[in-house]
Rosetta silent file (secondary structure, phi, psi, omega in degrees, C-alpha in Angstrom):
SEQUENCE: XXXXXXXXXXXXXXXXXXXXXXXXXXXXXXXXXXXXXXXXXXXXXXXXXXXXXXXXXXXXXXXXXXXXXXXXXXXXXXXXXXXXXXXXXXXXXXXXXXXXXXXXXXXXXXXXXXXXXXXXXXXXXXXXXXXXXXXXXXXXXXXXXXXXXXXXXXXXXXXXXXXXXXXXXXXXXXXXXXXXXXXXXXXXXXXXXXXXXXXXXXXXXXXXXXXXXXXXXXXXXXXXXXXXXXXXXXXXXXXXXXXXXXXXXXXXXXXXXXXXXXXXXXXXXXXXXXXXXXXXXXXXXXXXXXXXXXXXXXXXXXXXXXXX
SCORE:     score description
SCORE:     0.000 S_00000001
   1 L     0.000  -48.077  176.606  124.114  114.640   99.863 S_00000001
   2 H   -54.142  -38.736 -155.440  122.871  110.956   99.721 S_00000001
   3 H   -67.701  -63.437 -175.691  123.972  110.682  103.706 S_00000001
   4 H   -53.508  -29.093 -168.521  121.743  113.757  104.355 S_00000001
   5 H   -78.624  -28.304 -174.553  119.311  112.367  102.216 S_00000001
   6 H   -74.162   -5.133  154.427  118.614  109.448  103.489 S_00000001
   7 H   -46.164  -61.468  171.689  117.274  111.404  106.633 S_00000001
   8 H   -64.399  -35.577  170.707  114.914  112.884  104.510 S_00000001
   9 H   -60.454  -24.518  166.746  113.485  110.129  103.085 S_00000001
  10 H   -49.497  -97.262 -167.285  112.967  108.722  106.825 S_00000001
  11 H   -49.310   -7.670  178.287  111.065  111.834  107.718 S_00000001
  12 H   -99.763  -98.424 -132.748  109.175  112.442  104.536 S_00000001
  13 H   -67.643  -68.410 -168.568  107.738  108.772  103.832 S_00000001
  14 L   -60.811  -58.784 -111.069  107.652  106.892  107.437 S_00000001
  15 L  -130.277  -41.068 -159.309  106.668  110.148  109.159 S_00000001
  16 L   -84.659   96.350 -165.808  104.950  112.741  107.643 S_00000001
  17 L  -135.881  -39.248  163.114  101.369  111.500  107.994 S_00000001
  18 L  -106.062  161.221  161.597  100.448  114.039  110.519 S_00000001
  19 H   -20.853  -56.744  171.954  100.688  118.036  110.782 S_00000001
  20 H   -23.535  -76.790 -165.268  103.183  117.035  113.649 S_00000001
  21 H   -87.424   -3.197  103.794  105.540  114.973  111.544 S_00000001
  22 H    -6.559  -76.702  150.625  105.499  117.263  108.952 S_00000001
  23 H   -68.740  -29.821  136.107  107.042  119.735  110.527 S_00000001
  24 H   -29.431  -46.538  173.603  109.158  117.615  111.565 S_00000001
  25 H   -72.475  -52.589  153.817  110.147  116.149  107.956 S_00000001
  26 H    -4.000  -79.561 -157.766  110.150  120.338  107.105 S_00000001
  27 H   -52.752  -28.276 -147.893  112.960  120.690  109.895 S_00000001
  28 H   -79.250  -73.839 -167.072  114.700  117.995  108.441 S_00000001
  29 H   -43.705  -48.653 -165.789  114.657  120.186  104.779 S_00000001
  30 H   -79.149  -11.567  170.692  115.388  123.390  106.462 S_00000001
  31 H  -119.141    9.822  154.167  118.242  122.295  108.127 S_00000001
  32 H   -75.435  -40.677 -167.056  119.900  120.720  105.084 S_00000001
  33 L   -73.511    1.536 -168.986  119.207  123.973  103.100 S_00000001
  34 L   -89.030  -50.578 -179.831  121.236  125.856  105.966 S_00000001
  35 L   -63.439   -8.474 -172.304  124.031  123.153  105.606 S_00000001
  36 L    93.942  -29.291 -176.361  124.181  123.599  102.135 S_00000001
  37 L   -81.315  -53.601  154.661  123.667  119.933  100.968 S_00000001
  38 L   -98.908 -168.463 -170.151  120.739  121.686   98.949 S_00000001
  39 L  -152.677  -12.306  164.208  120.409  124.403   97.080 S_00000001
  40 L   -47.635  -70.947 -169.502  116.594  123.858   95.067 S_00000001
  41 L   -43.916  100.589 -158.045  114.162  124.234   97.597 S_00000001
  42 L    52.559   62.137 -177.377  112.163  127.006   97.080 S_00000001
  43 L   -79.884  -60.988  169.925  114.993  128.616   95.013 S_00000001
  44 L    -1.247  120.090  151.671  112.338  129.428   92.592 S_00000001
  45 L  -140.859   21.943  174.856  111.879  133.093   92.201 S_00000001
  46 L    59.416 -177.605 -172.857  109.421  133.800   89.119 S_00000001
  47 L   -95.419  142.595 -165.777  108.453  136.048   87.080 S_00000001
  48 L   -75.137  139.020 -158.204  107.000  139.489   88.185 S_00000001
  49 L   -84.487  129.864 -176.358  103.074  139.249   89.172 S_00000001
  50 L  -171.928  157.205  170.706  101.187  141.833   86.839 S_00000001
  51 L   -80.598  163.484 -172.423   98.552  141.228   84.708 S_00000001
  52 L  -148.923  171.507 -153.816   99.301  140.094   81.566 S_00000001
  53 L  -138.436  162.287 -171.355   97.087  139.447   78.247 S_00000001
  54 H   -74.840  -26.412  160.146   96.851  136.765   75.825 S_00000001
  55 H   -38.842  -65.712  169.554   98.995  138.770   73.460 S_00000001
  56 H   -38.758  -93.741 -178.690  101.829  137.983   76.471 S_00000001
  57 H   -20.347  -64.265 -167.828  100.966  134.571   76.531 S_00000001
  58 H  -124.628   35.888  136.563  101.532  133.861   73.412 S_00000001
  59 H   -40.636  -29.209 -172.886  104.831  135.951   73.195 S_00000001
  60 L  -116.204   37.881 -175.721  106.176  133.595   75.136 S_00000001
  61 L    38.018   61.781  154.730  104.458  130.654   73.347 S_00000001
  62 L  -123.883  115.418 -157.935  101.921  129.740   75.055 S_00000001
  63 L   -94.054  139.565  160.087   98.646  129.008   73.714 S_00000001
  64 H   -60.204  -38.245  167.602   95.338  128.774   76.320 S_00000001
  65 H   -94.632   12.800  150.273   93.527  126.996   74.909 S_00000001
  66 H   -87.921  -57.718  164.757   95.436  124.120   74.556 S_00000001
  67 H   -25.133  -88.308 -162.552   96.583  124.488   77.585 S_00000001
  68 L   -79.863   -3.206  174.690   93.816  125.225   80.067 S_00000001
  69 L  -134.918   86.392  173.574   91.046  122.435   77.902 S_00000001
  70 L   -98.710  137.038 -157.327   92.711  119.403   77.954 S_00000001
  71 L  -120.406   77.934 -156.026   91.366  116.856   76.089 S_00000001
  72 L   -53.872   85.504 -169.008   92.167  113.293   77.335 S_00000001
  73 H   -74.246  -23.189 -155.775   91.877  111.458   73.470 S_00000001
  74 H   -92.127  -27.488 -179.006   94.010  108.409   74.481 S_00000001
  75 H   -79.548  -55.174  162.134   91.920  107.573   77.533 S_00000001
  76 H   -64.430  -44.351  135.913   88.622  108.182   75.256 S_00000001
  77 H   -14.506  -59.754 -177.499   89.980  106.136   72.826 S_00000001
  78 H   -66.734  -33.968  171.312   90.423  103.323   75.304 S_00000001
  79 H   -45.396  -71.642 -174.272   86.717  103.843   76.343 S_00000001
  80 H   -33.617  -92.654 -167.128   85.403  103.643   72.929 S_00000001
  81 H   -17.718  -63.267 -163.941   87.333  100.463   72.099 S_00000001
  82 H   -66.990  -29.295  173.690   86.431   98.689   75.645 S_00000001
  83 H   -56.125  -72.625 -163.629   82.478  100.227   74.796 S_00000001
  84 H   -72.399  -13.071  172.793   82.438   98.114   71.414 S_00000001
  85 H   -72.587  -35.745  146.736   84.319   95.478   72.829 S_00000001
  86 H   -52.652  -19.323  175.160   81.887   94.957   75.427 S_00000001
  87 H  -101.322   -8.847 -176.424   79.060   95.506   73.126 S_00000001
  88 H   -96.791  -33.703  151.663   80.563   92.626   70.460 S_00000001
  89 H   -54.949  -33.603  160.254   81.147   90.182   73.804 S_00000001
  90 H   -37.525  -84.789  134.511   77.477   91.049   74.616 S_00000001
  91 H    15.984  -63.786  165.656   76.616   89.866   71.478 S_00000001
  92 H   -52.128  -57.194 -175.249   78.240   87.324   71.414 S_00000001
  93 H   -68.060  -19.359  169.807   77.009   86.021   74.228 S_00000001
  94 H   -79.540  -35.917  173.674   73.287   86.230   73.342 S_00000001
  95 H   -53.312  -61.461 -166.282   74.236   83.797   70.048 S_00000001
  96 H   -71.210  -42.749 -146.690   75.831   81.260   72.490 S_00000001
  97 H  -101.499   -5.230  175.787   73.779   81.140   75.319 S_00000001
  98 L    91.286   16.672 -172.072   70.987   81.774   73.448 S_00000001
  99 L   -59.106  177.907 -168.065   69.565   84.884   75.396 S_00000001
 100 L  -133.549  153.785 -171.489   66.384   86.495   74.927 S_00000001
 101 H   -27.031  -69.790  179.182   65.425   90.120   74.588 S_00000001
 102 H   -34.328  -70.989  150.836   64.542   90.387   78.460 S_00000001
 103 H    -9.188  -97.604 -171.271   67.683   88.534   79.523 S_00000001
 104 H   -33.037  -56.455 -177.471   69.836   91.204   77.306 S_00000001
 105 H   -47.649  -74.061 -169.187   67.765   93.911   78.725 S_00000001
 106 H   -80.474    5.594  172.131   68.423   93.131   82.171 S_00000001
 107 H   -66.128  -39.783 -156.826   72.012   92.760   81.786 S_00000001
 108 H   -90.434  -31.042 -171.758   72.216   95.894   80.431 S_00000001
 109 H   -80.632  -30.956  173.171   69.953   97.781   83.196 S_00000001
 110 H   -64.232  -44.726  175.509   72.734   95.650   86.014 S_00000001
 111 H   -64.977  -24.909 -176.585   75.735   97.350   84.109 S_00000001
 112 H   -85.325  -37.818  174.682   74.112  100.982   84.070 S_00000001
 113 H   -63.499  -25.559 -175.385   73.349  100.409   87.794 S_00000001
 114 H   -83.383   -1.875  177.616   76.949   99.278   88.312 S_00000001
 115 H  -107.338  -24.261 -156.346   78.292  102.515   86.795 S_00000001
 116 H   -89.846  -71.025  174.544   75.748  104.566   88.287 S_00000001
 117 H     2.496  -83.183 -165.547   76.833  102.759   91.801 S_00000001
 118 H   -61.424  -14.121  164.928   80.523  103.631   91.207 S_00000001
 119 H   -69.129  -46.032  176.802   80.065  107.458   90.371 S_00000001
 120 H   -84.093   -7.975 -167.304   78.237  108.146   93.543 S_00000001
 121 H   -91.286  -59.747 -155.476   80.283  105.633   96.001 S_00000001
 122 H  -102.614    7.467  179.346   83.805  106.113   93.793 S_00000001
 123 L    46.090   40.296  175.021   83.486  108.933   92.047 S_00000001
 124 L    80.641   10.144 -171.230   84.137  106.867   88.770 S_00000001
 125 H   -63.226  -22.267 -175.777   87.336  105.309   90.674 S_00000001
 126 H   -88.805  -42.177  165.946   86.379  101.664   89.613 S_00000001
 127 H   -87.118    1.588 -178.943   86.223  102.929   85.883 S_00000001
 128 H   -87.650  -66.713  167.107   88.975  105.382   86.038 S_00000001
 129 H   -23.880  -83.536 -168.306   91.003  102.215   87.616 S_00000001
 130 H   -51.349  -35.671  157.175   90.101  100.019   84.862 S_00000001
 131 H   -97.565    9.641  169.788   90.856  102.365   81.744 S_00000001
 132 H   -76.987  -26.090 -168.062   93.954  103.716   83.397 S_00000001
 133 H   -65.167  -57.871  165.832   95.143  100.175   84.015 S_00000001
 134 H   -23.295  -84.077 -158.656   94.025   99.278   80.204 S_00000001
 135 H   -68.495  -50.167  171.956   95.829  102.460   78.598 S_00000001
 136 H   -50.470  -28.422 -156.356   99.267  101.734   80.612 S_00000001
 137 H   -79.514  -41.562 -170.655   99.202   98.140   79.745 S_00000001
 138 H   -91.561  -35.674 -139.491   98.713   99.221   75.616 S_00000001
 139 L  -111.393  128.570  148.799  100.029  102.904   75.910 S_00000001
 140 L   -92.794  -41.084 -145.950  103.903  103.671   76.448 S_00000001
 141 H   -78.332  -25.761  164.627  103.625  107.203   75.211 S_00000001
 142 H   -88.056  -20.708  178.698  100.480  107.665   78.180 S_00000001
 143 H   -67.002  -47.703  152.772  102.297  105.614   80.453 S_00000001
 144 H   -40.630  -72.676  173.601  105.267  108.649   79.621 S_00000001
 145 H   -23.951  -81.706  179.274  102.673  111.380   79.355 S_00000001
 146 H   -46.799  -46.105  170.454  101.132  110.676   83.394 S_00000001
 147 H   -30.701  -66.375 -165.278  105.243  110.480   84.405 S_00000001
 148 H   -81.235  -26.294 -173.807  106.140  113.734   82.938 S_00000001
 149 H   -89.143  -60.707  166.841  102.931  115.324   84.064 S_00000001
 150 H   -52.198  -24.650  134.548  103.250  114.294   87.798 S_00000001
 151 H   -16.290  -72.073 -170.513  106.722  115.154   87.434 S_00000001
 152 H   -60.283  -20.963  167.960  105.668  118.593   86.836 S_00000001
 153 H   -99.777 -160.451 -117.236  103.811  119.411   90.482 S_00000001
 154 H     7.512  -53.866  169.913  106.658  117.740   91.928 S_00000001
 155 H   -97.711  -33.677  172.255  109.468  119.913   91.101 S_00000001
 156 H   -32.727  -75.364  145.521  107.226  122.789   90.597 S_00000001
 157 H    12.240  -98.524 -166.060  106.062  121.654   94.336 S_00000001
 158 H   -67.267  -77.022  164.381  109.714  122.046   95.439 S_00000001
 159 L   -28.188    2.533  155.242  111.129  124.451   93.782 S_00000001
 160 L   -97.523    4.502 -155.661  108.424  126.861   95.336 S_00000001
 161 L    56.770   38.640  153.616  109.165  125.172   98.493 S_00000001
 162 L  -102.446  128.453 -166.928  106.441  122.761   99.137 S_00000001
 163 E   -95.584  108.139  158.974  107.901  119.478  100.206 S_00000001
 164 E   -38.297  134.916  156.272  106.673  116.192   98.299 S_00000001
 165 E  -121.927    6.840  159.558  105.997  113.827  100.688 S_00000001
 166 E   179.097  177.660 -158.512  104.856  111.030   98.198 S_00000001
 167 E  -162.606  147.561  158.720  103.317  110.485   94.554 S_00000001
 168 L  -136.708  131.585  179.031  101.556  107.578   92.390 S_00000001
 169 L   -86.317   10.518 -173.460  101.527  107.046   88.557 S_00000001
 170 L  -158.595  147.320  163.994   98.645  104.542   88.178 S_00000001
 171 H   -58.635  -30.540  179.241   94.777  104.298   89.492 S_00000001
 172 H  -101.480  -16.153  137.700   96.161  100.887   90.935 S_00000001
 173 H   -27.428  -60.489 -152.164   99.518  102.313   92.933 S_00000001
 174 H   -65.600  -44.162  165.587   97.286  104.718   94.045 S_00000001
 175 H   -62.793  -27.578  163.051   94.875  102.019   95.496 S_00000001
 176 H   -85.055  -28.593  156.590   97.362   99.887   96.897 S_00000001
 177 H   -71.114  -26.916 -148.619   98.718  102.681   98.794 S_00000001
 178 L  -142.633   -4.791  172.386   95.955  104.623  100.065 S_00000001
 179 L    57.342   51.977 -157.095   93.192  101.590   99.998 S_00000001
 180 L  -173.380  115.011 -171.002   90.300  103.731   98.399 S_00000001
 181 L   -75.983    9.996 -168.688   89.082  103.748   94.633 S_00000001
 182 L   -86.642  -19.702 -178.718   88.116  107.832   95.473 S_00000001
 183 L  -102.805  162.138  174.872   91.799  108.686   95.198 S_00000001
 184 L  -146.842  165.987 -178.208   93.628  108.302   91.816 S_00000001
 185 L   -75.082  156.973 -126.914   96.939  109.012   91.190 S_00000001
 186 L   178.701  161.096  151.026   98.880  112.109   91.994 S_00000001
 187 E   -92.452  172.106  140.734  101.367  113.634   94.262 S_00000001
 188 E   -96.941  149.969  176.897  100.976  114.424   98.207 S_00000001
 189 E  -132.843  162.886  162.745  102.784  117.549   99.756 S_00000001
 190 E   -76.386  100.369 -160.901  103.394  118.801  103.273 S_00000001
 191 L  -146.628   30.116  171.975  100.621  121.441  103.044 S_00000001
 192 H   -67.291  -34.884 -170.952   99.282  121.171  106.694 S_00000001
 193 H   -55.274  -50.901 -147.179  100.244  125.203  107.087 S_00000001
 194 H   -78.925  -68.262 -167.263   98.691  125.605  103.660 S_00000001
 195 H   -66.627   -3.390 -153.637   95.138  123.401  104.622 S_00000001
 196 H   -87.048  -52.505 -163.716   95.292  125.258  108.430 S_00000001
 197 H   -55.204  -45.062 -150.701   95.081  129.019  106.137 S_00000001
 198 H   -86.802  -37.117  169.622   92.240  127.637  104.015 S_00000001
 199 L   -76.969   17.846  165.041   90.118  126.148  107.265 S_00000001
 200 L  -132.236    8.896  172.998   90.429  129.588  108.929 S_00000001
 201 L   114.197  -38.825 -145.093   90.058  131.304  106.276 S_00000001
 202 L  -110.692   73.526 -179.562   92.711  133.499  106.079 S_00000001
 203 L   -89.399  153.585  164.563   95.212  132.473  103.088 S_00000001
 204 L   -74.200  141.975  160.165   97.922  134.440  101.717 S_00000001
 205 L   -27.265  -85.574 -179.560   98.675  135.994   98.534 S_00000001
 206 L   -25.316  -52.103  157.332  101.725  133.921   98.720 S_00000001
 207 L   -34.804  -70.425 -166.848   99.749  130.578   99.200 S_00000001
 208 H   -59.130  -22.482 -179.894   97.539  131.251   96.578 S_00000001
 209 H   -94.792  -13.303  163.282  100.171  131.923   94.085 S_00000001
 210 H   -97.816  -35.911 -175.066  101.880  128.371   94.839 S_00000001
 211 H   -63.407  -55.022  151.516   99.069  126.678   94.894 S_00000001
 212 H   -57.268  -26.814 -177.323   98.007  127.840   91.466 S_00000001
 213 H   -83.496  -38.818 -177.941  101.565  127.171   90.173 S_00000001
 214 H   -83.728  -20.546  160.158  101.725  123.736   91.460 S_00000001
 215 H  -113.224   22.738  171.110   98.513  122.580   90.127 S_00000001
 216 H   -65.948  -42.823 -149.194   98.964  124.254   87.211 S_00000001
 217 L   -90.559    2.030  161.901  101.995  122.584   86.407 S_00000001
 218 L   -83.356  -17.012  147.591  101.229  119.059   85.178 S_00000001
 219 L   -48.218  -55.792  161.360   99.145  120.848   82.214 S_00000001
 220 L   -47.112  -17.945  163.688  101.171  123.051   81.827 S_00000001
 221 L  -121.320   -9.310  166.728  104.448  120.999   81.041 S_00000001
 222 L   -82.053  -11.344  164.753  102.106  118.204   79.077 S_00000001
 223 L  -104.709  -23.034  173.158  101.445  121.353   76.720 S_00000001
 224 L   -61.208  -76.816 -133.277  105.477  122.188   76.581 S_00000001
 225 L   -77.977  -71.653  173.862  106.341  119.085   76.168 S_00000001
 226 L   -97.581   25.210  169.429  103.866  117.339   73.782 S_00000001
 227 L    96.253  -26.427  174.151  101.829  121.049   71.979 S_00000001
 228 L  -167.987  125.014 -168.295   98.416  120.032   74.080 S_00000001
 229 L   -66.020  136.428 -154.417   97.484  118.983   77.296 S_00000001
 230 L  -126.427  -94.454 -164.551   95.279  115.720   77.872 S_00000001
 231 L   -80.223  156.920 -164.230   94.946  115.076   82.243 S_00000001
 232 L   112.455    8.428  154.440   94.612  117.915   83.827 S_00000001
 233 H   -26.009  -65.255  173.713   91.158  118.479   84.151 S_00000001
 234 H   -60.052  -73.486  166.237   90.579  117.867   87.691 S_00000001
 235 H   -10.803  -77.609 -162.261   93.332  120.425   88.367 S_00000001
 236 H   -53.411  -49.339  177.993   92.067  123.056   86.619 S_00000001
 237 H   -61.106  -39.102  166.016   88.474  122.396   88.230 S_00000001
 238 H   -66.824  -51.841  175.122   90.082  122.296   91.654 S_00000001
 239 H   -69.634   -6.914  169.773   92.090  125.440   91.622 S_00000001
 240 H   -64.381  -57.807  170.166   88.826  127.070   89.911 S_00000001
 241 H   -56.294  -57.502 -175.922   86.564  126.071   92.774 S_00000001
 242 H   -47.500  -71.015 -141.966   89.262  127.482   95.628 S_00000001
 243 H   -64.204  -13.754  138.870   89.517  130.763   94.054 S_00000001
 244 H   -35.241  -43.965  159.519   85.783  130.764   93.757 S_00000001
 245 H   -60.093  -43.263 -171.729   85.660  130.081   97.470 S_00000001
 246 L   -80.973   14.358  175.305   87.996  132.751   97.914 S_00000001
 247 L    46.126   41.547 -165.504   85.338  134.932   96.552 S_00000001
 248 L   -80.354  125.083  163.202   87.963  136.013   93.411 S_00000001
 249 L   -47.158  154.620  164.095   86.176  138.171   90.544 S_00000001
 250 H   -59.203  -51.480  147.013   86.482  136.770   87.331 S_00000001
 251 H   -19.211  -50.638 -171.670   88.771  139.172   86.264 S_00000001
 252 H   -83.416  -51.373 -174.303   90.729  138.290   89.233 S_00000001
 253 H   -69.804  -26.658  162.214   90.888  134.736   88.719 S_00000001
 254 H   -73.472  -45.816  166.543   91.994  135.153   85.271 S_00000001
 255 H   -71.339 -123.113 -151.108   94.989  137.105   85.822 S_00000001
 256 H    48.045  -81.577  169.645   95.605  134.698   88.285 S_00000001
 257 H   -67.645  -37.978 -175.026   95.836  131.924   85.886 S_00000001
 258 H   -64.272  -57.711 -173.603   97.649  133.923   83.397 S_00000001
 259 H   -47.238  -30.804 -160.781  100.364  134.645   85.802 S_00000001
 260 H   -82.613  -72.296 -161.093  100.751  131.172   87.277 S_00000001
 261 H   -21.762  -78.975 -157.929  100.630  129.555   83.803 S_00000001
 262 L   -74.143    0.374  166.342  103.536  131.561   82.347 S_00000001
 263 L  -110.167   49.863  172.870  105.612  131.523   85.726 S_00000001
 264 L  -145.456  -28.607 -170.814  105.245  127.795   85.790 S_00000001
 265 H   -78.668  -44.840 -167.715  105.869  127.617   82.158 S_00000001
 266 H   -73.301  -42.037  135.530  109.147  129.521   82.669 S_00000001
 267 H    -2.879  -74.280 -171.208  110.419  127.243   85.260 S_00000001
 268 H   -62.438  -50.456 -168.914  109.647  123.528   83.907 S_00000001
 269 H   -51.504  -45.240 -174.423  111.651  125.433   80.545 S_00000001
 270 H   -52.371  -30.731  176.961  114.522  126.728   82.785 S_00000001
 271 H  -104.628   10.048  173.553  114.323  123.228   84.307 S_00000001
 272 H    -7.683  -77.263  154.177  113.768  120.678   81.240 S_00000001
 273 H   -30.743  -44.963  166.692  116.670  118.896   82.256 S_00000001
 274 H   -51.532  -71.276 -165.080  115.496  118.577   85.511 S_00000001
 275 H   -72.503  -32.055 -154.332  112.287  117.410   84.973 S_00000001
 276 H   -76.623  -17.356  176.073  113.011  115.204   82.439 S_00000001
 277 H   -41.466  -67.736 -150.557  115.544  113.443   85.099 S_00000001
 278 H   -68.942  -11.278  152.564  112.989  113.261   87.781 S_00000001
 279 H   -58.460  -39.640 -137.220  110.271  111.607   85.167 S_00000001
 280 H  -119.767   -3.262  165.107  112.072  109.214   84.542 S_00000001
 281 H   -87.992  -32.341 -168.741  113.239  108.421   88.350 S_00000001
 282 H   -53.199  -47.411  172.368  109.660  108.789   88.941 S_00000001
 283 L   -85.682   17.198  166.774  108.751  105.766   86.328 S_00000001
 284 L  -125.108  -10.811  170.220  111.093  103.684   88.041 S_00000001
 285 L   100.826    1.744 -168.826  109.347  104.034   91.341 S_00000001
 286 L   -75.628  154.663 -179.394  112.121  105.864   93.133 S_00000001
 287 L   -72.636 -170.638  164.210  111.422  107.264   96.405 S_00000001
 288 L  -123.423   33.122  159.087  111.105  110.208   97.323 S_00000001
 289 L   -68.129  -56.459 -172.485  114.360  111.136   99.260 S_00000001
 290 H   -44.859  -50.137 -177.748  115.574  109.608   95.663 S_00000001
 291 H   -38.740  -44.054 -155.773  113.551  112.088   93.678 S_00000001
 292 H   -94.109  -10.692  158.490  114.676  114.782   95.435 S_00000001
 293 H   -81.259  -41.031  173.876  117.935  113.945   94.835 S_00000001
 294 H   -65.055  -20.379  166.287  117.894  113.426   91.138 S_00000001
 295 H   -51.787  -80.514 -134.628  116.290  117.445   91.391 S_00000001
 296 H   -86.249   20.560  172.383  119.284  118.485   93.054 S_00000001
 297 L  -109.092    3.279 -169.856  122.073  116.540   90.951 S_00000001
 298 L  -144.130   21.803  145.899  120.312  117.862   87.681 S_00000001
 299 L   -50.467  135.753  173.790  120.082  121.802   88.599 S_00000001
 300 L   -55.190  157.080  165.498  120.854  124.148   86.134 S_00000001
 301 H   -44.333  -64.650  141.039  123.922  126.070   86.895 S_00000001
 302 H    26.377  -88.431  178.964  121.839  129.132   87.796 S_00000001
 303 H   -27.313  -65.204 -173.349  120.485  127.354   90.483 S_00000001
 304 H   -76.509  -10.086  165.776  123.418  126.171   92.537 S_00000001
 305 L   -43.500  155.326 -179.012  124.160  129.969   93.408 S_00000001
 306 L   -91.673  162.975  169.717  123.956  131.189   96.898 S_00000001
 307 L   -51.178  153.161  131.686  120.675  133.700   97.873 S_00000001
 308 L   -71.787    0.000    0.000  121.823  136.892   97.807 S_00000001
């Protein structure tokens, strides 16, 4: 499996950059699972799609509203603190240098412009950089948290059979890779098939139900794991907005969500082990040929069965 693997990581990392090489990295996957050297990818075969009611939900212990309104306190936290710390160096700084109302004043109108700047250029990426950097540097347990959560569309990802083709755990990975404060960290997948359906229009059932499960699932195992879900925001607002686009009733978009949730839910549980591997390969930087190896050395028994 490492021999084979080390293919994939070739074609996944150096290569998949276009549609092209995608399929190409794909071919790569598709002719390992034939061979046998794995047995995960898109093993996954869920839970039966029906509607289901919050009574369901939280039969199987899951609450929604924990869940789906996650409430990033450790990152707000960091804000506050850097807000009064910045307002007691301010301060400070008028005693020594001796500033004057005016002075303070226009200091203050250059800092609002420099935030207003970075929302419309960066889409907050220069202050999302700066308390993400902050809260890893102070935080192990958010430094965990982002790990375990990016974890979770990552094997979700594959185990539906969407192929990672890389991932970052910090606003300043993410920057050093991709040169751009507009991206923050995250995974990438081989989803050219996936964006081709959504620029013509025409997406599948099938699509739509991976799509929701994978970006469902870094909430979604951040409420397993620690009782309520912090990042995940963006997610939620992004798969809201497709299925809006998709012209989905409410009613429709809600089962939707229920189903994804609790077939996403059932998964990361079946796969605990799993994930907690692949966190913790993740937070060492391993690639992701590695990654995909520590999935398929840490399947549940289950798992390793042939299709029927």
């Amino acid at each position: 499996l490492k021999e084979v693997n080390a293919d994939l990581e070739r074609a996944v990392e150096e290569d998949a950059t276009t549609p092209e090489k995608e399929a190409a990295a794909l071919r790569v996957m598709d002719r390992l699972v034939e061979e046998g050297a794995v047995s995960g990818f898109g093993r996954w075969r869920g839970i039966p799609k029906r509607e289901y009611t919050l009574s369901d939900m939280r039969l199987l212990r899951i609450d929604a509203e924990k869940l789906l309104s996650p409430k990033d306190t450790q990152i707000d936290s960091i804000r506050n603190v850097a807000n009064a710390a910045a307002i007691a160096a301010a301060s400070a700084g008028v005693f020594a240098l001796g500033l004057n109302f005016t002075d303070v004043l226009k200091l203050g109108v250059a800092a609002f412009a420099a935030k207003s700047v970075d929302q419309v250029v960066n889409g907050g990426g220069a202050e999302a950089l700066a308390l993400d950097s902050l809260a890893r540097f102070v935080s192990l347990e958010y430094r965990q948290r982002v790990s375990q959560h990016e974890a979770g569309h990552f094997l979700t990802a594959y185990l539906l059979g969407l192929l990672p083709k890389g991932y970052t755990l910090s606003s300043w990975d993410a920057l050093k890779k991709y040169s751009s404060l507009n991206v923050q960290a995250g995974c990438l997948f081989c989803d050219s098939n996936f964006q081709k359906e959504v620029a013509t229009g025409k997406v599948t059932s099938g699509s739509v139900d991976k799509f929701a499960c994978v970006a469902l699932a870094g909430v979604v195992v951040e409420f397993i794991t620690f009782g309520q879900a912090e990042g995940g925001m963006a997610d939620i607002q992004q798969l809201d907005s497709f299925m809006n686009a998709l012209g989905f009733t409410q009613m429709k978009v809600q089962n939707q969500v229920r189903w994804a949730v609790l077939n996403t839910a059932a998964l990361l549980r079946e796969h605990s082990a799993t994930h907690k591997a692949l966190a913790e390969a993740m937070a060492e930087g391993k690639s992701v040929g590695d990654c995909i190896y520590v999935i398929e050395s840490n399947l549940p028994v289950s798992q390793l069965q042939p299709l029927e």
